[in-house]
Amino acid sequence: MAPVVSTLRRQSHPFFSRAPFDITKTLPPVITPGSSYGQLMFESTLAFLDTKTGEDVNMKVKLQGYGSTATSLLEDKIYFLLGRVIALNAQTPPVFYFEQELTFPIADSEGYSISLANKAGCYGFGVVISKAEEKDDSSATSTFNNLLVKIRHTDYDVQTRNSVSLVVQYKVAGNRNLAKTFGLFQVGREVLISGYIAGYNIEQHMLQVNALSVSLSSGYSSSSAAVNAAEPSPVAGNRRRPI
């Protein structure tokens, strides 16, 4: 669900996600009398692995999207959804505002044995508000420090009809792939970061994300590269396999 047009005049840094969801409960929709379109709402869970026990943790979330009752999500079905996450740092379940056009059914809940934990990819712009290094104790053979970065995202909340901010903690691993990015994280700097949701800090009511990639949102760019880039030629037919 896209933000209201009037809010686009304000600076925003939405927290986007693509994830599988098991629909556990269908909530009453908000639909204008005489119309078949409106706000469709559901209950589901966001799954991630407990790093200490290795077991799945299912955190309650609410799903909301604008669409038709004829194409509504069904209870006890698993869907792959894309949308914006509003996870306020408070004792309230996160809300996932999904895009109805990009709903992809996966399977029935019953009999589905594949774990959905740590499959919630996320990405978005945000502003660094703090950072600190900590020793990584996940490996007995290698020693390095991870960088814990708190990033503030801002967005429009459809339910409250107000602009809101949410702080998310990102763990940037100090391994060979990401260690050189530590210097990019400066307090007050805007960054674009992607990863997957890997936990939740109960005391601070804050989502925890394992970062996979990061880049600055501004800097020098070259337009000549885009101009000189070869355009892909159209491929005839509707084959799904590459030719």
XYZ file of C-alpha atoms in Angstrom:
243
model
C 0.000 0.000 0.000
C 1.531 3.276 -1.124
C 1.670 6.275 1.217
C -0.789 9.128 0.890
C 0.262 11.628 -1.788
C 0.328 14.575 0.633
C 2.963 12.820 2.751
C 5.385 12.579 -0.174
C 6.275 16.244 0.353
C 7.921 15.199 3.611
C 11.158 13.256 3.829
C 10.492 9.567 4.329
C 12.623 6.464 4.667
C 10.250 3.463 4.502
C 11.212 0.012 5.732
C 10.280 -2.436 2.960
C 10.047 -6.199 3.204
C 9.356 -9.286 1.086
C 8.418 -12.316 3.131
C 6.296 -15.475 3.355
C 3.297 -15.276 5.700
C 1.004 -17.948 7.068
C -2.488 -16.439 7.406
C -3.645 -17.476 10.873
C -6.778 -15.333 11.130
C -8.959 -13.191 8.861
C -10.033 -9.929 10.487
C -13.163 -7.926 9.580
C -12.417 -5.726 6.530
C -13.072 -2.004 6.363
C -15.214 -1.566 3.249
C -17.569 1.237 2.273
C -21.177 0.005 1.966
C -21.976 -0.905 -1.617
C -18.334 -1.444 -2.560
C -16.300 -4.641 -2.825
C -12.981 -2.828 -2.334
C -11.453 -1.658 0.911
C -8.900 -2.364 3.616
C -8.374 -6.111 4.077
C -6.814 -7.154 7.377
C -5.339 -10.373 8.717
C -3.237 -11.839 11.496
C -0.043 -13.755 10.819
C 3.421 -14.328 12.261
C 6.927 -13.172 11.420
C 9.332 -16.087 11.843
C 13.008 -16.010 12.769
C 15.502 -18.360 14.421
C 16.443 -18.137 18.090
C 20.241 -17.914 18.003
C 20.561 -19.677 21.360
C 18.189 -22.618 20.893
C 18.069 -22.818 17.091
C 14.285 -23.075 17.224
C 11.756 -21.050 15.243
C 10.241 -17.999 16.926
C 6.891 -16.789 15.583
C 6.113 -13.161 16.391
C 2.571 -11.920 15.911
C 2.073 -9.361 13.131
C -0.898 -7.727 11.458
C -1.302 -7.638 7.685
C -3.242 -4.930 5.900
C -3.748 -4.195 2.228
C -6.157 -2.461 -0.103
C -7.976 -4.775 -2.477
C -11.096 -6.643 -3.461
C -12.847 -9.182 -1.268
C -12.953 -11.460 -4.321
C -9.149 -11.745 -4.297
C -8.650 -11.572 -0.528
C -6.047 -13.681 1.241
C -7.413 -16.923 2.655
C -7.007 -18.298 6.145
C -4.640 -21.261 6.603
C -2.816 -20.404 3.382
C 0.794 -19.276 2.945
C 1.544 -16.266 0.730
C 4.638 -14.415 -0.366
C 3.972 -10.704 0.161
C 5.721 -7.417 -0.520
C 5.059 -4.220 1.364
C 6.029 -1.703 4.033
C 6.607 -2.535 7.686
C 5.526 -0.231 10.500
C 7.205 -1.634 13.615
C 6.855 1.079 16.230
C 9.182 0.793 19.207
C 6.249 0.085 21.506
C 4.226 -2.822 22.876
C 2.195 -3.205 19.691
C 2.508 -5.849 16.953
C 4.246 -4.731 13.748
C 1.933 -3.948 10.834
C 2.783 -5.127 7.319
C 1.066 -3.041 4.620
C 1.171 -5.363 1.625
C 0.553 -4.718 -2.063
C -2.380 -6.802 -3.297
C -1.077 -6.802 -6.883
C 2.098 -8.621 -5.840
C 0.480 -11.331 -3.724
C 1.891 -14.751 -4.558
C 0.278 -17.914 -3.113
C 2.696 -20.606 -1.935
C 0.807 -23.505 -0.336
C -1.698 -24.650 2.242
C -0.542 -24.239 5.831
C -1.420 -27.813 6.729
C 1.334 -30.202 5.790
C 3.823 -27.469 4.826
C 7.048 -28.547 6.526
C 9.559 -25.983 5.231
C 10.566 -23.422 7.859
C 9.689 -19.775 7.146
C 12.247 -18.498 9.675
C 14.803 -15.904 8.546
C 13.139 -15.599 5.133
C 11.815 -12.053 5.592
C 14.038 -9.960 3.360
C 14.060 -6.217 4.012
C 15.554 -3.059 2.560
C 15.196 0.685 2.653
C 16.718 4.090 3.245
C 17.382 5.227 6.787
C 19.426 7.611 8.923
C 22.151 6.322 11.251
C 21.512 7.354 14.869
C 24.096 5.213 16.710
C 26.714 2.507 16.204
C 28.855 0.224 18.336
C 31.147 -2.739 17.749
C 30.839 -6.055 19.561
C 32.848 -9.275 19.424
C 31.396 -12.041 17.288
C 31.141 -15.327 19.149
C 29.411 -17.409 16.488
C 32.608 -19.034 15.261
C 35.273 -20.859 17.226
C 37.833 -20.680 14.430
C 37.754 -16.974 13.496
C 37.678 -13.786 15.549
C 36.199 -10.502 14.386
C 33.909 -7.711 15.530
C 30.426 -6.988 14.249
C 28.988 -3.506 13.948
C 25.593 -2.888 15.540
C 23.934 0.067 13.869
C 20.639 1.656 14.834
C 18.881 3.251 11.883
C 15.786 5.406 11.986
C 13.146 4.851 9.309
C 10.228 7.215 8.755
C 6.946 6.483 7.017
C 3.217 7.200 6.880
C 1.024 4.998 9.053
C -2.334 4.328 7.392
C -4.012 3.347 10.652
C -3.083 6.458 12.642
C -2.926 8.722 9.562
C 0.284 10.244 10.848
C 3.948 10.206 9.973
C 5.813 7.853 12.295
C 9.405 6.876 12.941
C 10.797 3.464 13.840
C 14.285 2.438 14.889
C 15.708 -0.841 13.579
C 18.956 -2.443 14.704
C 21.187 -3.796 11.935
C 24.049 -6.201 12.557
C 26.802 -5.691 9.995
C 29.084 -8.709 10.128
C 32.798 -8.006 10.384
C 33.640 -10.712 7.881
C 35.486 -10.355 4.612
C 32.390 -9.202 2.712
C 31.163 -6.375 4.955
C 34.031 -5.345 7.254
C 35.139 -2.596 4.884
C 31.699 -0.960 5.056
C 32.008 -0.045 8.758
C 33.348 3.397 7.867
C 30.258 4.215 5.820
C 28.097 4.297 8.945
C 28.363 7.785 10.384
C 25.774 9.252 12.751
C 23.382 11.443 10.791
C 24.256 9.894 7.428
C 21.571 8.502 5.133
C 22.247 4.971 3.895
C 20.527 2.325 1.823
C 20.727 -1.067 3.499
C 19.300 -4.531 2.856
C 19.200 -7.752 4.829
C 16.751 -10.093 6.537
C 14.835 -9.892 9.819
C 16.644 -12.133 12.310
C 15.241 -11.227 15.720
C 13.425 -8.847 18.031
C 14.706 -6.933 21.052
C 11.900 -7.281 23.606
C 13.267 -4.652 26.010
C 13.593 -1.979 23.311
C 10.693 -3.242 21.151
C 12.968 -3.188 18.132
C 13.381 -5.389 15.075
C 16.836 -6.848 14.526
C 18.186 -7.290 11.016
C 21.256 -9.080 9.680
C 22.651 -6.818 6.979
C 23.618 -8.221 3.589
C 24.553 -5.090 1.649
C 24.892 -1.352 2.196
C 25.487 1.724 0.072
C 25.392 5.487 0.462
C 22.315 7.263 -0.808
C 24.283 10.163 -2.292
C 27.657 10.691 -3.870
C 29.351 11.058 -7.235
C 27.623 9.362 -10.125
C 28.339 9.127 -13.828
C 25.576 9.541 -16.386
C 27.821 8.375 -19.223
C 27.691 4.805 -17.966
C 23.923 4.758 -18.282
C 24.022 6.389 -21.709
C 26.609 4.001 -23.097
C 25.091 0.899 -21.544
C 23.765 -1.522 -24.100
C 20.004 -1.892 -24.074
C 18.715 -5.471 -23.867
C 17.005 -6.708 -26.988
C 13.423 -7.942 -26.706
C 12.878 -11.685 -26.543
C 9.902 -13.130 -28.345
C 7.582 -15.601 -26.710
C 6.420 -16.241 -23.170
C 8.901 -18.906 -22.130
C 9.901 -18.833 -18.463
C 13.224 -20.510 -19.048
C 16.117 -18.379 -20.315
C 16.914 -18.757 -23.976
